Amino acid sequence: MPLNHNDQVTLLKDILNNHQTDCCGSVAECEQLERLVKSLMVNTQVDENVKNILQEVYQYSQHGAQTADLDQHILSNQNNLSQWVNNIDQFS
C-alpha cells in the first residue's frame, strides 16, 4: 500500500527527529530520506515552502549516505534537523 503525502511527511519528520534525538542514524535512513524527498518534490499537494526545505534535506541525506562518519554528519546538522522539522510543521 503506497503512502499518501501526509504519511510521507510524517515518516520524513520521524527520521529527522530520530537523527536529532539519537545523534546517530544509518545509511539506509539517509537513502529513505532521499526517496521520500524525491516523491514529495513531484507532488503538487506539497507546499512550495516545504519543497525548499526538502531540497536542503535531500542534500543532507545525500551527504549522509556518502560520508565516512555519519554520526559526525548528524551531529554537525543538529540545528538544521530541528529547524527543518519545525518549518515543515509550520507549512504542512
JSON list of C-alpha atoms in Angstrom, two decimals, residues 6-83:
[
{"chain": "A", "resi": 6, "resn": "ASN", "atom": "CA", "xyz": [0.85, 13.17, 4.67]},
{"chain": "A", "resi": 7, "resn": "ASP", "atom": "CA", "xyz": [2.25, 9.77, 5.64]},
{"chain": "A", "resi": 8, "resn": "GLN", "atom": "CA", "xyz": [5.44, 10.53, 3.72]},
{"chain": "A", "resi": 9, "resn": "VAL", "atom": "CA", "xyz": [5.86, 13.86, 5.52]},
{"chain": "A", "resi": 10, "resn": "THR", "atom": "CA", "xyz": [5.28, 12.16, 8.87]},
{"chain": "A", "resi": 11, "resn": "LEU", "atom": "CA", "xyz": [7.87, 9.48, 8.10]},
{"chain": "A", "resi": 12, "resn": "LEU", "atom": "CA", "xyz": [10.35, 12.10, 6.93]},
{"chain": "A", "resi": 13, "resn": "LYS", "atom": "CA", "xyz": [9.89, 14.10, 10.14]},
{"chain": "A", "resi": 14, "resn": "ASP", "atom": "CA", "xyz": [10.21, 10.92, 12.24]},
{"chain": "A", "resi": 15, "resn": "ILE", "atom": "CA", "xyz": [13.57, 10.08, 10.68]},
{"chain": "A", "resi": 16, "resn": "LEU", "atom": "CA", "xyz": [14.82, 13.66, 11.09]},
{"chain": "A", "resi": 17, "resn": "ASN", "atom": "CA", "xyz": [13.62, 13.72, 14.72]},
{"chain": "A", "resi": 18, "resn": "ASN", "atom": "CA", "xyz": [15.34, 10.40, 15.40]},
{"chain": "A", "resi": 19, "resn": "HIS", "atom": "CA", "xyz": [18.59, 11.72, 13.94]},
{"chain": "A", "resi": 20, "resn": "GLN", "atom": "CA", "xyz": [18.34, 14.78, 16.12]},
{"chain": "A", "resi": 21, "resn": "THR", "atom": "CA", "xyz": [17.39, 12.93, 19.30]},
{"chain": "A", "resi": 22, "resn": "ASP", "atom": "CA", "xyz": [19.73, 9.95, 18.92]},
{"chain": "A", "resi": 23, "resn": "CYS", "atom": "CA", "xyz": [22.61, 11.85, 17.27]},
{"chain": "A", "resi": 24, "resn": "CYS", "atom": "CA", "xyz": [23.11, 8.83, 15.05]},
{"chain": "A", "resi": 25, "resn": "GLY", "atom": "CA", "xyz": [21.50, 7.08, 12.13]},
{"chain": "A", "resi": 26, "resn": "SER", "atom": "CA", "xyz": [22.08, 4.69, 9.27]},
{"chain": "A", "resi": 27, "resn": "VAL", "atom": "CA", "xyz": [22.87, 4.92, 5.59]},
{"chain": "A", "resi": 28, "resn": "ALA", "atom": "CA", "xyz": [19.52, 3.16, 4.97]},
{"chain": "A", "resi": 29, "resn": "GLU", "atom": "CA", "xyz": [17.73, 6.02, 6.76]},
{"chain": "A", "resi": 30, "resn": "CYS", "atom": "CA", "xyz": [19.55, 8.57, 4.60]},
{"chain": "A", "resi": 31, "resn": "GLU", "atom": "CA", "xyz": [18.56, 6.63, 1.50]},
{"chain": "A", "resi": 32, "resn": "GLN", "atom": "CA", "xyz": [14.95, 6.52, 2.74]},
{"chain": "A", "resi": 33, "resn": "LEU", "atom": "CA", "xyz": [15.04, 10.30, 3.22]},
{"chain": "A", "resi": 34, "resn": "GLU", "atom": "CA", "xyz": [16.23, 10.67, -0.37]},
{"chain": "A", "resi": 35, "resn": "ARG", "atom": "CA", "xyz": [13.35, 8.53, -1.68]},
{"chain": "A", "resi": 36, "resn": "LEU", "atom": "CA", "xyz": [10.79, 10.42, 0.41]},
{"chain": "A", "resi": 37, "resn": "VAL", "atom": "CA", "xyz": [12.09, 13.79, -0.74]},
{"chain": "A", "resi": 38, "resn": "LYS", "atom": "CA", "xyz": [12.04, 12.74, -4.41]},
{"chain": "A", "resi": 39, "resn": "SER", "atom": "CA", "xyz": [8.45, 11.57, -4.08]},
{"chain": "A", "resi": 40, "resn": "LEU", "atom": "CA", "xyz": [7.31, 14.70, -2.23]},
{"chain": "A", "resi": 41, "resn": "MET", "atom": "CA", "xyz": [9.06, 17.07, -4.63]},
{"chain": "A", "resi": 42, "resn": "VAL", "atom": "CA", "xyz": [6.90, 15.94, -7.55]},
{"chain": "A", "resi": 43, "resn": "ASN", "atom": "CA", "xyz": [3.68, 16.00, -5.53]},
{"chain": "A", "resi": 44, "resn": "THR", "atom": "CA", "xyz": [1.54, 19.04, -6.36]},
{"chain": "A", "resi": 45, "resn": "GLN", "atom": "CA", "xyz": [-0.16, 18.92, -2.93]},
{"chain": "A", "resi": 46, "resn": "VAL", "atom": "CA", "xyz": [3.08, 19.80, -1.14]},
{"chain": "A", "resi": 47, "resn": "ASP", "atom": "CA", "xyz": [3.52, 23.49, -0.27]},
{"chain": "A", "resi": 48, "resn": "GLU", "atom": "CA", "xyz": [6.32, 25.29, -2.14]},
{"chain": "A", "resi": 49, "resn": "ASN", "atom": "CA", "xyz": [7.86, 26.38, 1.18]},
{"chain": "A", "resi": 50, "resn": "VAL", "atom": "CA", "xyz": [8.12, 22.73, 2.17]},
{"chain": "A", "resi": 51, "resn": "LYS", "atom": "CA", "xyz": [9.76, 21.92, -1.16]},
{"chain": "A", "resi": 52, "resn": "ASN", "atom": "CA", "xyz": [12.51, 24.45, -0.40]},
{"chain": "A", "resi": 53, "resn": "ILE", "atom": "CA", "xyz": [13.15, 22.67, 2.90]},
{"chain": "A", "resi": 54, "resn": "LEU", "atom": "CA", "xyz": [13.06, 19.31, 1.14]},
{"chain": "A", "resi": 55, "resn": "GLN", "atom": "CA", "xyz": [15.92, 20.39, -1.12]},
{"chain": "A", "resi": 56, "resn": "GLU", "atom": "CA", "xyz": [18.06, 21.00, 1.97]},
{"chain": "A", "resi": 57, "resn": "VAL", "atom": "CA", "xyz": [17.01, 17.67, 3.47]},
{"chain": "A", "resi": 58, "resn": "TYR", "atom": "CA", "xyz": [17.94, 15.96, 0.19]},
{"chain": "A", "resi": 59, "resn": "GLN", "atom": "CA", "xyz": [21.44, 17.45, 0.30]},
{"chain": "A", "resi": 60, "resn": "TYR", "atom": "CA", "xyz": [21.76, 16.39, 3.94]},
{"chain": "A", "resi": 61, "resn": "SER", "atom": "CA", "xyz": [20.68, 12.83, 3.15]},
{"chain": "A", "resi": 62, "resn": "GLN", "atom": "CA", "xyz": [22.93, 12.53, 0.10]},
{"chain": "A", "resi": 63, "resn": "HIS", "atom": "CA", "xyz": [25.94, 13.68, 2.06]},
{"chain": "A", "resi": 64, "resn": "GLY", "atom": "CA", "xyz": [24.98, 11.42, 4.96]},
{"chain": "A", "resi": 65, "resn": "ALA", "atom": "CA", "xyz": [24.73, 8.36, 2.71]},
{"chain": "A", "resi": 66, "resn": "GLN", "atom": "CA", "xyz": [28.22, 9.03, 1.33]},
{"chain": "A", "resi": 67, "resn": "THR", "atom": "CA", "xyz": [30.14, 10.20, 4.40]},
{"chain": "A", "resi": 68, "resn": "ALA", "atom": "CA", "xyz": [32.62, 8.03, 6.25]},
{"chain": "A", "resi": 69, "resn": "ASP", "atom": "CA", "xyz": [31.40, 9.38, 9.61]},
{"chain": "A", "resi": 70, "resn": "LEU", "atom": "CA", "xyz": [27.60, 9.54, 9.57]},
{"chain": "A", "resi": 71, "resn": "ASP", "atom": "CA", "xyz": [27.28, 10.25, 13.29]},
{"chain": "A", "resi": 72, "resn": "GLN", "atom": "CA", "xyz": [29.51, 13.33, 12.96]},
{"chain": "A", "resi": 73, "resn": "HIS", "atom": "CA", "xyz": [27.48, 14.47, 9.94]},
{"chain": "A", "resi": 74, "resn": "ILE", "atom": "CA", "xyz": [24.30, 14.17, 12.02]},
{"chain": "A", "resi": 75, "resn": "LEU", "atom": "CA", "xyz": [25.90, 15.98, 14.97]},
{"chain": "A", "resi": 76, "resn": "SER", "atom": "CA", "xyz": [27.03, 18.84, 12.75]},
{"chain": "A", "resi": 77, "resn": "ASN", "atom": "CA", "xyz": [23.45, 19.27, 11.46]},
{"chain": "A", "resi": 78, "resn": "GLN", "atom": "CA", "xyz": [21.62, 19.27, 14.80]},
{"chain": "A", "resi": 79, "resn": "ASN", "atom": "CA", "xyz": [20.33, 22.83, 14.40]},
{"chain": "A", "resi": 80, "resn": "ASN", "atom": "CA", "xyz": [19.23, 22.15, 10.83]},
{"chain": "A", "resi": 81, "resn": "LEU", "atom": "CA", "xyz": [17.37, 18.99, 11.82]},
{"chain": "A", "resi": 82, "resn": "SER", "atom": "CA", "xyz": [15.20, 20.73, 14.39]},
{"chain": "A", "resi": 83, "resn": "GLN", "atom": "CA", "xyz": [14.67, 23.76, 12.13]}
]
